[in-house]
Amino acid sequence: MIAEMRKGATTAQVNAVVRRAKSLGLSVQLNLGTEKTVVAMLGSDTGKLSADIFAVLPGVESVTRIMKPYKLASREFKAEDSLVSINGIEFGGRRIVVMAGPCAVESEEQLMRAVKAVKDSGASIVRGGVFKPRTSPFSFQGLEKAGLELLALVRQRFSIPVVTEVVDPHDVDEVSKYVDILQVGARNMQNFALLTEIGKSRRPVLLKRGFSCTVAEWLTAADYLLSEGNDQVILCERGIRTFEDSTRFSLDVCSIPVVKKFSHLPIVVDPSHAAGHYSFVPAIAKAAVAAGADGLLIEVHPNPKQALMDGLQSLTPSDFARLMKELRLVAKSVGRYI
Ligand code: PEP
Ligand code: MN
């Protein structure tokens, strides 16, 4: 941590900062510049200390952290890429893992038709929401337990792994019995009770980026999972809020190389929630693969016009089949495969 003293700060004020740092077990280096004094405070535990401890002291202008707020998710902690394997399907290697299916499980017929279509086109994991945390409490909230049973049926009939969102920390154990990957939705990225519970469960987890969160906040949320001993963490970029309103959210394609640089965790992209419209999904999906994403999460509905939710951003089975062909070419051009 670095404390920059105000111009004209007194020696007594500088000494007070030094004394406070030493009392907390930190070692101190002083840079007595002609204009300003800078106090560098070093120690293995500075991450646990609030910057405010120093910012409130008289004569201090600003306090900056040198260390990143996240630790276990960082490349400093683990230099090599982490691989997350679900029934032999590996995230973070050369393969691009495509997860596809409906936004919400609506009925057995709808789900089975969607699963058959996405599997036939080459998706390797099925998505389907049964707990839907909607912006309005009056919107369809998902089939819950009945939906979980349908997802279990998918695993059994199609031998394909399934991902679904869990919203309540008390449901983690129960949902884990039915699915292979637990999804943390954008609205729950900083639900620390939920993250802690999923961390303890050690189940593979897809951590979506909160739409108002920075990459650093996202990686710090991943630390909650990792610090409980769960190293099966997959990040999912799904678009953030910006001033642009021609798409539902703005896909932060930059976060892909940024995450790859600063973290060892695999990252996938959800083009559907970013786009908000089926016609934009293929271009965004291809851009994500070209930019280095390790996988995709795509909404596909057998009949989007009849969908109970997110029909406008859902691909039809034939649109999805076409996209998969194009994605294979993009993957090949960046030395990867689907
Ligand atoms: C979803 O994937 O079904 C979903 C609700 O996404 P998000 O949390 O990104 O809005
Ligand atoms: Mn959706």
PDB file of N, CA and C and ligand atoms in Angstrom, residues 102-104 127-129 131-134 165 183-188 206 208-209 211 236-239 248-249 270 273-274 297 299 309-310 313, ligand 1:
ATOM      1  N   PRO A 102     -32.664 -23.993 -23.597  1.00  0.00           N
ATOM      2  CA  PRO A 102     -33.594 -22.891 -23.370  1.00  0.00           C
ATOM      3  C   PRO A 102     -33.218 -22.023 -22.170  1.00  0.00           C
ATOM      4  N   CYS A 103     -33.682 -20.796 -22.198  1.00  0.00           N
ATOM      5  CA  CYS A 103     -33.499 -19.919 -21.037  1.00  0.00           C
ATOM      6  C   CYS A 103     -34.101 -20.632 -19.828  1.00  0.00           C
ATOM      7  N   ALA A 104     -35.377 -21.022 -19.961  1.00  0.00           N
ATOM      8  CA  ALA A 104     -36.067 -21.690 -18.853  1.00  0.00           C
ATOM      9  C   ALA A 104     -36.642 -23.027 -19.307  1.00  0.00           C
ATOM     10  N   ARG A 127     -28.002 -26.243 -21.201  1.00  0.00           N
ATOM     11  CA  ARG A 127     -28.397 -25.244 -20.216  1.00  0.00           C
ATOM     12  C   ARG A 127     -29.926 -25.256 -20.092  1.00  0.00           C
ATOM     13  N   GLY A 128     -30.424 -24.884 -18.922  1.00  0.00           N
ATOM     14  CA  GLY A 128     -31.865 -24.778 -18.725  1.00  0.00           C
ATOM     15  C   GLY A 128     -32.115 -24.249 -17.326  1.00  0.00           C
ATOM     16  N   GLY A 129     -32.816 -23.116 -17.240  1.00  0.00           N
ATOM     17  CA  GLY A 129     -33.060 -22.506 -15.929  1.00  0.00           C
ATOM     18  C   GLY A 129     -34.330 -23.045 -15.296  1.00  0.00           C
ATOM     19  N   PHE A 131     -34.802 -22.078 -11.661  1.00  0.00           N
ATOM     20  CA  PHE A 131     -35.049 -20.989 -10.705  1.00  0.00           C
ATOM     21  C   PHE A 131     -34.694 -19.726 -11.476  1.00  0.00           C
ATOM     22  N   LYS A 132     -35.667 -18.904 -11.792  1.00  0.00           N
ATOM     23  CA  LYS A 132     -35.396 -17.729 -12.616  1.00  0.00           C
ATOM     24  C   LYS A 132     -35.529 -16.460 -11.781  1.00  0.00           C
ATOM     25  N   PRO A 133     -34.405 -15.871 -11.410  1.00  0.00           N
ATOM     26  CA  PRO A 133     -34.478 -14.631 -10.627  1.00  0.00           C
ATOM     27  C   PRO A 133     -34.830 -13.466 -11.547  1.00  0.00           C
ATOM     28  N   ARG A 134     -36.101 -13.153 -11.676  1.00  0.00           N
ATOM     29  CA  ARG A 134     -36.535 -12.131 -12.620  1.00  0.00           C
ATOM     30  C   ARG A 134     -36.506 -10.746 -11.988  1.00  0.00           C
ATOM     31  N   GLU A 165     -29.026 -22.597 -12.964  1.00  0.00           N
ATOM     32  CA  GLU A 165     -28.740 -21.566 -11.965  1.00  0.00           C
ATOM     33  C   GLU A 165     -29.299 -21.944 -10.598  1.00  0.00           C
ATOM     34  N   GLN A 183     -24.833 -22.683 -11.807  1.00  0.00           N
ATOM     35  CA  GLN A 183     -24.625 -21.344 -12.378  1.00  0.00           C
ATOM     36  C   GLN A 183     -24.953 -20.294 -11.326  1.00  0.00           C
ATOM     37  N   VAL A 184     -24.045 -19.307 -11.197  1.00  0.00           N
ATOM     38  CA  VAL A 184     -24.348 -18.127 -10.377  1.00  0.00           C
ATOM     39  C   VAL A 184     -24.699 -17.022 -11.359  1.00  0.00           C
ATOM     40  N   GLY A 185     -25.921 -16.508 -11.273  1.00  0.00           N
ATOM     41  CA  GLY A 185     -26.381 -15.510 -12.232  1.00  0.00           C
ATOM     42  C   GLY A 185     -25.761 -14.150 -11.993  1.00  0.00           C
ATOM     43  N   ALA A 186     -25.865 -13.309 -13.025  1.00  0.00           N
ATOM     44  CA  ALA A 186     -25.279 -11.964 -12.963  1.00  0.00           C
ATOM     45  C   ALA A 186     -25.767 -11.204 -11.725  1.00  0.00           C
ATOM     46  N   ARG A 187     -27.051 -11.370 -11.401  1.00  0.00           N
ATOM     47  CA  ARG A 187     -27.625 -10.626 -10.271  1.00  0.00           C
ATOM     48  C   ARG A 187     -27.134 -11.149  -8.931  1.00  0.00           C
ATOM     49  N   ASN A 188     -26.509 -12.286  -8.932  1.00  0.00           N
ATOM     50  CA  ASN A 188     -26.030 -12.894  -7.684  1.00  0.00           C
ATOM     51  C   ASN A 188     -24.507 -12.973  -7.583  1.00  0.00           C
ATOM     52  N   LEU A 206     -20.320 -22.038 -12.706  1.00  0.00           N
ATOM     53  CA  LEU A 206     -20.229 -21.045 -13.780  1.00  0.00           C
ATOM     54  C   LEU A 206     -20.570 -19.708 -13.137  1.00  0.00           C
ATOM     55  N   LYS A 208     -21.229 -16.016 -13.443  1.00  0.00           N
ATOM     56  CA  LYS A 208     -21.505 -14.948 -14.403  1.00  0.00           C
ATOM     57  C   LYS A 208     -21.028 -13.610 -13.854  1.00  0.00           C
ATOM     58  N   ARG A 209     -20.654 -12.729 -14.768  1.00  0.00           N
ATOM     59  CA  ARG A 209     -20.208 -11.398 -14.360  1.00  0.00           C
ATOM     60  C   ARG A 209     -21.427 -10.521 -14.069  1.00  0.00           C
ATOM     61  N   PHE A 211     -23.612  -7.325 -14.106  1.00  0.00           N
ATOM     62  CA  PHE A 211     -23.578  -6.373 -15.227  1.00  0.00           C
ATOM     63  C   PHE A 211     -23.124  -4.976 -14.836  1.00  0.00           C
ATOM     64  N   CYS A 236     -18.034 -16.455 -16.655  1.00  0.00           N
ATOM     65  CA  CYS A 236     -18.891 -16.243 -17.823  1.00  0.00           C
ATOM     66  C   CYS A 236     -19.185 -14.756 -18.018  1.00  0.00           C
ATOM     67  N   GLU A 237     -18.650 -14.205 -19.105  1.00  0.00           N
ATOM     68  CA  GLU A 237     -18.947 -12.807 -19.485  1.00  0.00           C
ATOM     69  C   GLU A 237     -20.308 -12.801 -20.181  1.00  0.00           C
ATOM     70  N   ARG A 238     -21.210 -11.904 -19.749  1.00  0.00           N
ATOM     71  CA  ARG A 238     -22.558 -11.894 -20.318  1.00  0.00           C
ATOM     72  C   ARG A 238     -23.049 -10.484 -20.638  1.00  0.00           C
ATOM     73  N   GLY A 239     -22.084  -9.554 -20.713  1.00  0.00           N
ATOM     74  CA  GLY A 239     -22.466  -8.189 -21.071  1.00  0.00           C
ATOM     75  C   GLY A 239     -22.655  -7.324 -19.841  1.00  0.00           C
ATOM     76  N   ARG A 248     -29.258  -5.403 -25.516  1.00  0.00           N
ATOM     77  CA  ARG A 248     -29.750  -5.500 -24.124  1.00  0.00           C
ATOM     78  C   ARG A 248     -28.672  -5.094 -23.120  1.00  0.00           C
ATOM     79  N   PHE A 249     -27.458  -5.619 -23.346  1.00  0.00           N
ATOM     80  CA  PHE A 249     -26.274  -5.227 -22.569  1.00  0.00           C
ATOM     81  C   PHE A 249     -25.148  -5.038 -23.575  1.00  0.00           C
ATOM     82  N   ASP A 270     -21.576 -15.607 -22.838  1.00  0.00           N
ATOM     83  CA  ASP A 270     -23.006 -15.761 -23.108  1.00  0.00           C
ATOM     84  C   ASP A 270     -23.412 -14.628 -24.063  1.00  0.00           C
ATOM     85  N   HIS A 273     -27.655 -13.164 -23.649  1.00  0.00           N
ATOM     86  CA  HIS A 273     -28.111 -12.108 -22.740  1.00  0.00           C
ATOM     87  C   HIS A 273     -27.466 -10.770 -23.074  1.00  0.00           C
ATOM     88  N   ALA A 274     -26.273 -10.794 -23.665  1.00  0.00           N
ATOM     89  CA  ALA A 274     -25.648  -9.531 -24.070  1.00  0.00           C
ATOM     90  C   ALA A 274     -26.439  -8.918 -25.221  1.00  0.00           C
ATOM     91  N   LEU A 297     -22.280 -19.989 -23.975  1.00  0.00           N
ATOM     92  CA  LEU A 297     -23.545 -20.385 -23.347  1.00  0.00           C
ATOM     93  C   LEU A 297     -24.631 -19.709 -24.186  1.00  0.00           C
ATOM     94  N   GLU A 299     -28.671 -19.468 -25.773  1.00  0.00           N
ATOM     95  CA  GLU A 299     -30.080 -19.836 -25.595  1.00  0.00           C
ATOM     96  C   GLU A 299     -30.678 -20.321 -26.916  1.00  0.00           C
ATOM     97  N   MET A 309     -40.000 -17.006 -21.757  1.00  0.00           N
ATOM     98  CA  MET A 309     -39.090 -15.887 -21.501  1.00  0.00           C
ATOM     99  C   MET A 309     -37.910 -15.925 -22.466  1.00  0.00           C
ATOM    100  N   ASP A 310     -37.367 -14.742 -22.723  1.00  0.00           N
ATOM    101  CA  ASP A 310     -36.185 -14.565 -23.572  1.00  0.00           C
ATOM    102  C   ASP A 310     -36.320 -15.189 -24.970  1.00  0.00           C
ATOM    103  N   GLN A 313     -34.280 -13.443 -27.850  1.00  0.00           N
ATOM    104  CA  GLN A 313     -32.826 -13.652 -27.973  1.00  0.00           C
ATOM    105  C   GLN A 313     -32.476 -15.129 -28.199  1.00  0.00           C
TER     106      GLN A 313
HETATM  107  C1  PEP B   1     -29.493 -16.992 -17.556  1.00  0.00           C
HETATM  108  O1  PEP B   1     -28.422 -17.415 -18.027  1.00  0.00           O
HETATM  109  O2  PEP B   1     -30.531 -17.646 -17.611  1.00  0.00           O
HETATM  110  C2  PEP B   1     -29.559 -15.666 -16.923  1.00  0.00           C
HETATM  111  C3  PEP B   1     -30.602 -15.297 -16.207  1.00  0.00           C
HETATM  112  O3  PEP B   1     -28.488 -14.910 -17.173  1.00  0.00           O
HETATM  113  P1  PEP B   1     -27.892 -13.630 -16.361  1.00  0.00           P
HETATM  114  O4  PEP B   1     -27.761 -14.039 -14.932  1.00  0.00           O
HETATM  115  O5  PEP B   1     -26.594 -13.415 -17.059  1.00  0.00           O
HETATM  116  O6  PEP B   1     -28.867 -12.495 -16.582  1.00  0.00           O
END
